[in-house]
Short mmCIF file of C-alpha atoms and ligand atoms in Angstrom, two decimals:
data_model
loop_
_atom_site.label_atom_id
_atom_site.label_comp_id
_atom_site.label_asym_id
_atom_site.label_seq_id
_atom_site.Cartn_x
_atom_site.Cartn_y
_atom_site.Cartn_z
CA MET L 30 25.94 -57.87 -69.25
CA ALA L 31 23.43 -57.98 -72.00
CA LYS L 32 20.00 -57.07 -72.67
CA ILE L 33 18.46 -59.99 -73.44
CA THR L 34 14.82 -60.53 -75.18
CA VAL L 35 13.23 -64.12 -74.32
CA TYR L 36 10.75 -65.00 -76.49
CA ILE L 37 8.26 -67.85 -75.64
CA SER L 38 5.84 -69.55 -77.73
CA GLY L 39 2.83 -72.29 -77.75
CA SER L 40 5.53 -75.42 -77.32
CA ILE L 41 4.35 -77.87 -74.47
CA ALA L 42 8.32 -76.88 -72.81
CA ALA L 43 7.14 -73.30 -72.26
CA TYR L 44 7.34 -73.81 -68.77
CA LYS L 45 10.98 -74.30 -69.30
CA GLY L 46 11.34 -70.87 -70.52
CA VAL L 47 11.00 -69.58 -67.23
CA GLU L 48 14.06 -71.32 -65.81
CA VAL L 49 15.61 -70.23 -68.80
CA VAL L 50 15.05 -66.43 -67.53
CA ARG L 51 16.10 -67.46 -64.14
CA GLY L 52 18.92 -68.91 -65.09
CA LEU L 53 20.15 -65.85 -67.74
CA GLN L 54 19.01 -63.26 -64.79
CA LYS L 55 21.47 -65.08 -62.12
CA ARG L 56 24.48 -64.98 -64.78
CA GLY L 57 23.39 -60.91 -64.90
CA HIS L 58 21.54 -60.44 -67.98
CA THR L 59 18.51 -57.91 -68.18
CA VAL L 60 15.86 -60.08 -69.23
CA ARG L 61 12.41 -58.88 -71.10
CA VAL L 62 9.71 -61.46 -72.19
CA VAL L 63 7.45 -61.79 -75.29
CA MET L 64 5.16 -64.55 -75.29
CA THR L 65 2.80 -65.86 -77.86
CA LYS L 66 -0.99 -66.56 -77.64
CA GLY L 67 -0.09 -70.06 -77.66
CA ALA L 68 2.49 -69.60 -74.35
CA THR L 69 0.11 -67.71 -72.43
CA GLN L 70 -2.09 -71.12 -72.71
CA LEU L 71 0.56 -72.79 -71.25
CA ILE L 72 2.10 -70.52 -68.78
CA GLY L 73 0.85 -67.06 -67.15
CA PRO L 74 2.53 -64.13 -68.30
CA ALA L 75 2.09 -62.81 -64.70
CA THR L 76 4.94 -65.37 -63.54
CA LEU L 77 7.26 -63.66 -65.85
CA ALA L 78 6.60 -60.00 -64.92
CA ALA L 79 7.14 -60.17 -61.58
CA LEU L 80 10.16 -62.20 -62.14
CA THR L 81 11.87 -59.80 -64.99
CA LYS L 82 9.97 -56.48 -63.26
CA TYR L 83 9.05 -55.84 -66.94
CA PRO L 84 5.55 -55.49 -68.47
CA VAL L 85 5.63 -58.75 -70.79
CA LEU L 86 4.49 -58.34 -74.36
CA THR L 87 1.63 -60.65 -75.54
CA ASP L 88 -0.27 -58.15 -77.62
CA LEU L 89 0.39 -55.51 -80.25
CA TRP L 90 -2.54 -53.70 -79.33
CA GLN L 91 -2.44 -53.64 -75.28
CA ASN L 92 -0.83 -50.17 -74.44
CA GLN L 93 -2.86 -47.90 -76.27
CA THR L 94 -1.26 -44.62 -74.66
CA GLN L 95 2.55 -46.12 -76.03
CA PRO L 96 1.50 -47.20 -79.26
CA ILE L 97 4.58 -49.16 -80.68
CA PRO L 98 5.97 -50.95 -77.71
CA HIS L 99 7.41 -53.50 -79.93
CA ILE L 100 9.51 -51.49 -81.62
CA GLU L 101 11.03 -49.98 -78.29
CA LEU L 102 11.87 -53.38 -77.67
CA ALA L 103 12.94 -54.27 -80.61
CA ASP L 104 15.80 -51.50 -80.35
CA TRP L 105 16.28 -52.12 -76.65
CA THR L 106 17.37 -56.25 -77.10
CA GLU L 107 21.22 -56.91 -77.41
CA LEU L 108 20.13 -60.87 -78.60
CA ALA L 109 16.58 -62.13 -78.94
CA VAL L 110 16.49 -65.82 -77.85
CA VAL L 111 13.13 -67.77 -78.98
CA VAL L 112 12.90 -70.47 -76.30
CA PRO L 113 10.88 -72.50 -76.91
CA ALA L 114 10.41 -71.74 -80.44
CA SER L 115 7.43 -73.43 -81.90
CA ALA L 116 7.01 -75.03 -85.69
CA ASP L 117 4.68 -71.74 -86.17
CA LEU L 118 7.47 -69.01 -85.04
CA LEU L 119 10.08 -70.63 -86.83
CA ALA L 120 8.01 -70.30 -90.12
CA LYS L 121 6.77 -67.13 -89.51
CA MET L 122 10.21 -66.37 -88.83
CA ALA L 123 11.60 -67.69 -91.54
CA ASN L 124 9.27 -65.79 -94.13
CA GLY L 125 9.18 -62.42 -92.50
CA LEU L 126 5.64 -62.70 -91.22
CA ALA L 127 4.40 -60.12 -88.76
CA ASP L 128 1.10 -60.89 -87.43
CA ASP L 129 1.41 -60.83 -83.76
CA ALA L 130 3.60 -59.52 -80.67
CA ALA L 131 6.49 -62.23 -81.03
CA SER L 132 6.80 -62.25 -85.09
CA THR L 133 6.73 -58.55 -85.20
CA THR L 134 9.05 -57.67 -82.67
CA LEU L 135 11.40 -60.27 -83.87
CA LEU L 136 11.07 -58.94 -87.35
CA ALA L 137 11.85 -55.32 -86.18
CA THR L 138 14.85 -56.10 -84.33
CA SER L 139 18.44 -56.11 -85.71
CA ALA L 140 20.09 -57.48 -82.63
CA PRO L 141 21.28 -61.12 -83.21
CA LYS L 142 18.61 -64.07 -82.97
CA MET L 143 19.34 -67.48 -81.09
CA VAL L 144 16.23 -70.02 -81.69
CA VAL L 145 15.85 -72.79 -79.78
CA PRO L 146 13.36 -75.34 -81.19
CA ALA L 147 11.06 -78.04 -79.55
CA MET L 148 8.11 -79.29 -81.14
CA ASN L 149 6.76 -82.86 -81.93
CA SER L 150 9.67 -85.29 -83.46
CA HIS L 151 7.17 -85.65 -86.68
CA MET L 152 6.90 -81.88 -86.83
CA TRP L 153 10.62 -81.78 -86.24
CA GLN L 154 11.23 -83.86 -89.55
CA ALA L 155 8.67 -82.35 -91.70
CA PRO L 156 10.38 -81.00 -94.84
CA ALA L 157 8.57 -77.48 -94.44
CA THR L 158 10.15 -77.30 -91.04
CA GLN L 159 13.52 -78.52 -91.87
CA ARG L 160 13.36 -75.62 -95.07
CA ASN L 161 12.57 -73.06 -92.61
CA LEU L 162 15.53 -73.79 -90.34
CA HIS L 163 17.38 -73.86 -93.20
CA GLN L 164 16.27 -70.66 -94.03
CA LEU L 165 16.96 -69.18 -90.81
CA LYS L 166 20.70 -70.65 -90.41
CA SER L 167 21.54 -68.74 -93.77
CA ASP L 168 19.95 -65.76 -92.39
CA GLY L 169 22.28 -66.00 -89.78
CA VAL L 170 20.21 -66.84 -86.85
CA THR L 171 21.95 -69.56 -84.63
CA ILE L 172 19.68 -72.67 -83.90
CA VAL L 173 20.31 -74.48 -80.55
CA GLU L 174 19.20 -78.17 -81.79
CA PRO L 175 16.79 -80.15 -79.92
CA VAL L 176 17.66 -83.36 -78.49
CA THR L 177 16.46 -87.13 -79.09
CA GLY L 178 14.67 -88.24 -75.88
CA ARG L 179 11.18 -88.37 -73.98
CA LEU L 180 8.40 -86.18 -75.91
CA ALA L 181 5.75 -84.98 -73.86
CA GLU L 182 3.83 -87.37 -76.55
CA GLY L 183 5.02 -90.52 -74.57
CA TYR L 184 7.19 -91.41 -77.04
CA ALA L 185 11.21 -91.19 -77.55
CA GLY L 186 12.21 -88.85 -80.96
CA LYS L 187 14.02 -85.61 -81.83
CA GLY L 188 12.39 -82.79 -80.67
CA ARG L 189 12.79 -82.19 -76.84
CA LEU L 190 14.14 -78.79 -75.38
CA PRO L 191 17.68 -78.91 -74.26
CA GLU L 192 18.14 -78.60 -70.44
CA PRO L 193 17.38 -74.85 -69.27
CA ALA L 194 20.87 -74.63 -67.79
CA ALA L 195 22.45 -75.98 -71.17
CA ILE L 196 20.60 -73.70 -72.96
CA VAL L 197 21.91 -70.65 -70.71
CA ASP L 198 25.14 -71.90 -71.33
CA ALA L 199 24.92 -71.73 -75.32
CA VAL L 200 23.60 -68.10 -74.63
CA GLN L 201 26.43 -67.29 -72.61
CA ASP L 202 28.79 -68.80 -75.34
CA HIS L 203 27.18 -66.96 -77.93
CA LEU L 204 27.53 -63.22 -75.96
CA ASN L 205 31.26 -64.29 -75.11
CA GLN L 206 31.85 -64.87 -78.75
CA ASP L 207 30.76 -62.08 -79.89
CA GLN L 208 33.39 -60.08 -78.79
CA LEU L 209 36.52 -62.07 -79.61
CA LEU L 210 37.25 -60.76 -82.68
CA THR L 211 35.74 -57.53 -83.44
CA GLY L 212 38.31 -55.26 -85.60
CA LYS L 213 39.91 -58.22 -86.50
CA HIS L 214 40.13 -59.41 -90.39
CA LEU L 215 40.19 -63.48 -91.41
CA VAL L 216 40.64 -65.14 -94.40
CA VAL L 217 38.82 -68.35 -94.86
CA THR L 218 38.39 -70.33 -98.05
CA ALA L 219 36.18 -73.11 -98.13
CA GLY L 220 34.57 -75.51 -101.07
CA GLY L 221 36.72 -77.51 -103.71
CA THR L 222 38.45 -76.14 -106.70
CA ARG L 223 38.09 -77.31 -109.63
CA GLU L 224 40.64 -77.54 -112.53
CA PRO L 225 39.32 -77.43 -116.46
CA LEU L 226 40.07 -79.75 -118.90
CA ASP L 227 38.60 -78.23 -121.77
CA PRO L 228 35.02 -75.87 -121.86
CA VAL L 229 33.02 -78.40 -120.28
CA ARG L 230 35.24 -80.70 -118.27
CA TYR L 231 36.89 -80.56 -114.95
CA ILE L 232 38.62 -82.75 -112.48
CA GLY L 233 37.19 -81.67 -109.05
CA ASN L 234 36.69 -83.33 -105.48
CA ARG L 235 33.79 -84.32 -103.08
CA SER L 236 34.28 -81.03 -100.62
CA SER L 237 30.83 -79.32 -99.63
CA GLY L 238 32.07 -76.02 -98.60
CA LYS L 239 30.24 -76.49 -95.28
CA MET L 240 33.35 -76.42 -92.72
CA GLY L 241 34.59 -73.20 -94.18
CA VAL L 242 31.42 -71.93 -94.64
CA ALA L 243 30.67 -72.52 -90.87
CA ILE L 244 34.15 -71.05 -90.09
CA ALA L 245 33.39 -67.68 -92.16
CA ARG L 246 29.91 -67.36 -90.61
CA ALA L 247 31.42 -68.15 -86.54
CA ALA L 248 34.02 -65.58 -87.93
CA ALA L 249 31.67 -63.03 -88.47
CA ALA L 250 29.44 -63.82 -85.53
CA SER L 251 32.22 -62.84 -83.18
CA GLY L 252 32.60 -59.53 -84.98
CA ALA L 253 35.40 -60.41 -87.29
CA GLN L 254 35.34 -58.75 -91.39
CA VAL L 255 35.55 -61.52 -93.08
CA THR L 256 36.99 -62.48 -96.77
CA LEU L 257 35.38 -65.89 -97.79
CA ILE L 258 37.04 -67.52 -100.80
CA VAL L 259 34.93 -70.19 -102.66
CA GLY L 260 35.56 -72.67 -104.78
CA GLN L 261 32.88 -75.10 -105.48
CA ALA L 262 30.26 -75.41 -102.76
CA SER L 263 27.13 -77.26 -102.64
CA VAL L 264 25.94 -75.10 -99.14
CA ASP L 265 24.28 -71.82 -99.27
CA LEU L 266 26.88 -68.58 -98.75
CA PRO L 267 26.20 -66.18 -96.47
CA VAL L 268 24.97 -63.18 -97.23
CA ALA L 269 26.29 -60.49 -94.30
CA ALA L 270 27.24 -57.13 -93.86
CA ASN L 271 30.80 -58.37 -92.40
CA ILE L 272 31.25 -61.13 -95.28
CA THR L 273 32.72 -60.17 -98.58
CA VAL L 274 32.29 -63.55 -100.94
CA VAL L 275 35.31 -63.86 -103.31
CA PRO L 276 34.48 -66.72 -105.96
CA ALA L 277 37.78 -68.90 -106.88
CA LEU L 278 37.10 -72.04 -109.00
CA THR L 279 40.88 -72.69 -109.71
CA THR L 280 43.54 -73.40 -107.66
CA SER L 281 45.15 -70.43 -109.34
CA ASP L 282 42.33 -68.70 -108.93
CA MET L 283 42.20 -68.97 -104.91
CA LEU L 284 46.35 -68.56 -105.04
CA LYS L 285 45.58 -64.86 -106.48
CA ALA L 286 42.29 -64.13 -104.16
CA VAL L 287 44.47 -65.57 -100.73
CA GLN L 288 47.35 -63.65 -101.79
CA ALA L 289 45.44 -60.52 -102.46
CA ALA L 290 43.50 -60.96 -99.27
CA PHE L 291 46.40 -62.03 -97.00
CA PRO L 292 48.54 -58.98 -96.36
CA THR L 293 45.48 -57.14 -94.01
CA ALA L 294 44.69 -60.37 -92.48
CA ASP L 295 45.03 -61.13 -88.73
CA ALA L 296 44.23 -64.95 -89.88
CA LEU L 297 44.11 -67.34 -92.94
CA VAL L 298 42.07 -70.74 -92.32
CA MET L 299 42.38 -72.74 -95.49
CA ALA L 300 39.53 -75.09 -95.28
CA ALA L 301 39.06 -75.28 -99.20
CA ALA L 302 40.01 -78.66 -100.44
CA VAL L 303 42.70 -77.37 -103.17
CA ALA L 304 43.76 -79.60 -106.06
CA ASP L 305 47.13 -80.98 -106.07
CA TYR L 306 47.19 -81.55 -109.71
CA ARG L 307 46.04 -80.07 -112.63
CA PRO L 308 46.01 -80.81 -116.48
CA LEU L 309 48.44 -79.63 -118.34
CA GLN L 310 46.85 -78.84 -121.25
CA ILE L 311 43.38 -77.38 -121.22
CA ALA L 312 41.54 -77.69 -124.78
CA GLU L 313 40.37 -74.68 -126.09
CA GLN L 314 37.26 -77.05 -127.49
CA LYS L 315 35.66 -79.83 -126.06
CA VAL L 316 37.30 -82.92 -126.82
CA LYS L 317 35.72 -85.43 -128.96
CA LYS L 318 35.32 -88.99 -128.90
CA THR L 319 38.04 -90.02 -131.71
CA PRO L 320 36.80 -93.51 -133.15
CA GLY L 321 39.33 -96.54 -132.35
CA HIS L 322 40.92 -94.35 -129.41
CA GLN L 323 39.13 -96.06 -126.19
CA ASP L 324 41.79 -94.72 -123.55
CA TRP L 325 42.47 -90.94 -122.62
CA THR L 326 45.60 -90.79 -120.64
CA LEU L 327 45.86 -87.16 -118.82
CA GLU L 328 48.54 -85.72 -118.13
CA LEU L 329 48.78 -83.62 -114.40
CA THR L 330 50.93 -81.14 -113.17
CA GLU L 331 51.54 -80.30 -109.24
CA THR L 332 49.55 -76.97 -108.30
CA VAL L 333 50.83 -74.51 -106.02
CA ASP L 334 50.30 -74.89 -102.47
CA ILE L 335 48.29 -72.18 -101.37
CA LEU L 336 48.96 -72.78 -97.85
CA LYS L 337 52.59 -72.83 -98.06
CA THR L 338 53.09 -70.04 -100.52
CA VAL L 339 51.42 -67.81 -98.11
CA ALA L 340 52.52 -69.40 -94.71
CA GLN L 341 56.37 -67.97 -96.23
CA THR L 342 55.06 -64.38 -96.30
CA LYS L 343 53.29 -64.26 -92.82
CA ARG L 344 54.25 -61.82 -90.35
CA PRO L 345 54.67 -62.67 -86.71
CA ASP L 346 51.28 -61.46 -85.76
CA GLN L 347 49.64 -63.20 -88.47
CA VAL L 348 48.10 -66.80 -87.93
CA VAL L 349 47.81 -69.31 -90.35
CA VAL L 350 45.50 -72.72 -90.21
CA GLY L 351 45.41 -75.08 -92.43
CA PHE L 352 43.37 -78.54 -92.55
CA ALA L 353 44.47 -81.64 -93.17
CA ALA L 354 41.66 -84.75 -94.68
CA GLU L 355 43.60 -88.06 -94.75
CA THR L 356 42.02 -91.38 -95.91
CA GLN L 357 44.90 -93.21 -93.62
CA ASP L 358 47.63 -92.70 -90.40
CA LEU L 359 45.88 -89.34 -89.59
CA LEU L 360 47.93 -87.86 -86.88
CA ALA L 361 50.91 -88.91 -88.22
CA ASN L 362 50.32 -87.17 -91.68
CA ALA L 363 48.74 -83.82 -90.14
CA GLN L 364 52.02 -83.78 -87.87
CA ARG L 365 54.07 -83.71 -91.34
CA LYS L 366 51.74 -81.23 -92.84
CA LEU L 367 52.17 -78.63 -89.79
CA ALA L 368 55.75 -78.68 -90.12
CA LYS L 369 55.98 -78.78 -94.11
CA LYS L 370 53.42 -76.06 -94.76
CA GLY L 371 55.10 -73.80 -92.20
CA ALA L 372 51.37 -73.52 -90.24
CA ASP L 373 50.57 -72.45 -86.98
CA MET L 374 47.60 -74.67 -86.21
CA ILE L 375 46.78 -77.97 -88.66
CA VAL L 376 42.96 -79.17 -88.12
CA ALA L 377 43.17 -83.09 -88.95
CA ASN L 378 40.05 -84.81 -90.47
CA SER L 379 39.54 -87.87 -91.57
CA VAL L 380 38.06 -88.05 -95.05
CA ALA L 381 38.04 -92.26 -94.84
CA GLY L 382 34.64 -94.29 -95.33
CA LYS L 383 31.32 -93.65 -93.61
CA ASP L 384 32.57 -91.16 -90.65
CA SER L 385 34.18 -88.97 -93.42
CA ALA L 386 34.16 -85.39 -93.17
CA PHE L 387 33.13 -84.65 -96.51
CA GLY L 388 29.45 -83.44 -97.24
CA SER L 389 28.73 -84.36 -93.89
CA ASP L 390 26.78 -82.14 -90.78
CA GLN L 391 29.44 -83.21 -88.17
CA ASP L 392 33.14 -83.69 -87.93
CA GLN L 393 35.74 -85.32 -85.27
CA VAL L 394 38.69 -83.45 -85.59
CA THR L 395 42.09 -83.00 -83.97
CA ILE L 396 43.66 -79.91 -83.31
CA LEU L 397 47.62 -79.98 -83.92
CA ARG L 398 49.94 -77.14 -82.89
CA ALA L 399 53.88 -76.57 -82.71
CA GLY L 400 55.02 -77.97 -79.40
CA GLN L 401 51.44 -78.48 -77.72
CA GLU L 402 49.83 -81.73 -77.16
CA PRO L 403 46.87 -82.80 -79.87
CA LEU L 404 43.37 -81.53 -79.04
CA ALA L 405 41.04 -84.49 -79.91
CA TRP L 406 37.76 -83.14 -80.29
CA PRO L 407 34.84 -85.49 -79.80
CA ARG L 408 32.39 -86.05 -82.90
CA LEU L 409 30.82 -82.55 -82.97
CA THR L 410 28.36 -80.24 -85.58
CA LYS L 411 30.71 -78.02 -88.18
CA GLU L 412 28.77 -75.35 -86.48
CA THR L 413 30.20 -76.10 -82.93
CA VAL L 414 33.95 -77.07 -84.75
CA ALA L 415 34.11 -74.11 -86.15
CA GLN L 416 32.69 -72.20 -82.85
CA ARG L 417 35.57 -73.81 -80.49
CA LEU L 418 38.47 -72.85 -83.73
CA ILE L 419 37.19 -69.78 -84.06
CA LYS L 420 38.01 -69.27 -80.08
CA LEU L 421 41.57 -70.99 -80.87
CA ILE L 422 42.33 -68.71 -83.05
CA ALA L 423 40.95 -65.45 -81.44
CA GLU L 424 43.32 -66.62 -78.22
CA ARG L 425 46.04 -66.78 -80.89
CA ILE L 426 45.81 -63.55 -82.49
CA LYS L 427 45.73 -61.82 -78.70
N1 CTP Q 11 46.15 -76.82 -99.70
C1 CTP Q 11 46.66 -75.65 -100.72
N2 CTP Q 11 47.13 -75.60 -101.74
C2 CTP Q 11 47.26 -76.78 -102.35
C3 CTP Q 11 46.71 -78.09 -101.98
C4 CTP Q 11 46.32 -78.27 -100.10
O1 CTP Q 11 46.97 -74.47 -99.94
N3 CTP Q 11 47.49 -76.90 -103.60
C5 CTP Q 11 45.80 -76.72 -98.13
C6 CTP Q 11 44.59 -77.23 -98.05
O2 CTP Q 11 43.76 -75.85 -98.46
C7 CTP Q 11 44.63 -77.36 -96.94
C8 CTP Q 11 46.15 -78.43 -96.18
O3 CTP Q 11 46.87 -77.51 -97.35
O4 CTP Q 11 44.18 -76.84 -95.64
C9 CTP Q 11 46.05 -79.42 -96.32
O5 CTP Q 11 45.43 -80.38 -97.14
P1 CTP Q 11 45.54 -81.66 -97.74
O6 CTP Q 11 44.84 -82.11 -99.00
O7 CTP Q 11 44.99 -82.71 -96.93
O8 CTP Q 11 47.05 -81.97 -98.50
P2 CTP Q 11 47.87 -81.85 -99.25
O9 CTP Q 11 48.83 -80.52 -99.05
O10 CTP Q 11 47.35 -82.40 -100.44
O11 CTP Q 11 49.12 -83.48 -99.24
P3 CTP Q 11 48.58 -84.88 -99.75
O12 CTP Q 11 47.96 -84.15 -100.66
O13 CTP Q 11 50.01 -85.74 -99.59
O14 CTP Q 11 47.51 -85.22 -98.67
#
């Protein structure tokens, strides 16, 4: 059972924070509460003090005999849940401001943090809010996204707090996940490889690195040591004590990096989009246009299949997961890859048309495992796909 600090801020959904506190208590957790000044305008701290049997921290200066209560609370906390998180508190967290009890205690706590924003849809969409969310995500904070529905303003939009029961489930999932991979080492590849033609040109692909980075983050959040081997990626790379980032732009560099990390790994997840062919010759100088020659014919040669090569060296206790990016016959092609590559699991996704997984924040994947029925998941955010995959991998490792 965890020690959870719930931070309630000044959003109209503050009253739902009370239900979240109750829900967490029902699951057996010990809950203490911090409220912003705005929240105290909407609901009474006395209610939460009575429910939690702890004083509610609303002011840094409220207890002169115990001069630093926020540090005591920050150190006590095993998980901080900000619900609802107003645009203002998000901004403070993203920028490290500490000018009231909530922002100061949040800055002082080194425990994992979950944030459940709720605000007007225009405030949610504002570039500043989106920038702050982006910052929080790259700081390792888990964001439970608001839902689209009727807002207090009387019109529909994205910004509504999810139902308290769903928030309690999300907190519980987060807590359950925490211990899943403690003591394990995961090697994850992400992004696309680049195969040089000359010093300035390369052959690349559209991979953004989002999926691989989400898997690395989810694995790290589950307690694993992660080696994240990245090619070209357009997303921010995580900065965390238990994630080692290894850059590897070409297929050959990625193969070396994977082979170096694999012997100590419990699992390898090949989420990178690796080139199948590379230019046979790499020009030492920039290739110039030649008058009278309109065409440039490239000669390509096959690269090494990293997944297949490494899977051949795997011990029975190691798990190897591949991805299958297909534009047609998704399941049949992915099933063939499972056998051909010697992987334990293939995550099949479509990269065809408007629903392409490339660059998108969402993905609809089907999981294939030898001798088991395919698992078709609905369209989910890449973060959720990553968390579910980590659960499957953890079960397999055990
Ligand atoms: N992969 C790899 N090394 C390569 C090519 C692909 O390790 N040289 C890995 C990818 O990281 C992915 C899986 O193999 O996990 C499948 O990649 P995909 O591009 O879908 O399949 P290919 O093997 O390239 O087959 P095809 O191009 O015929 O679809």
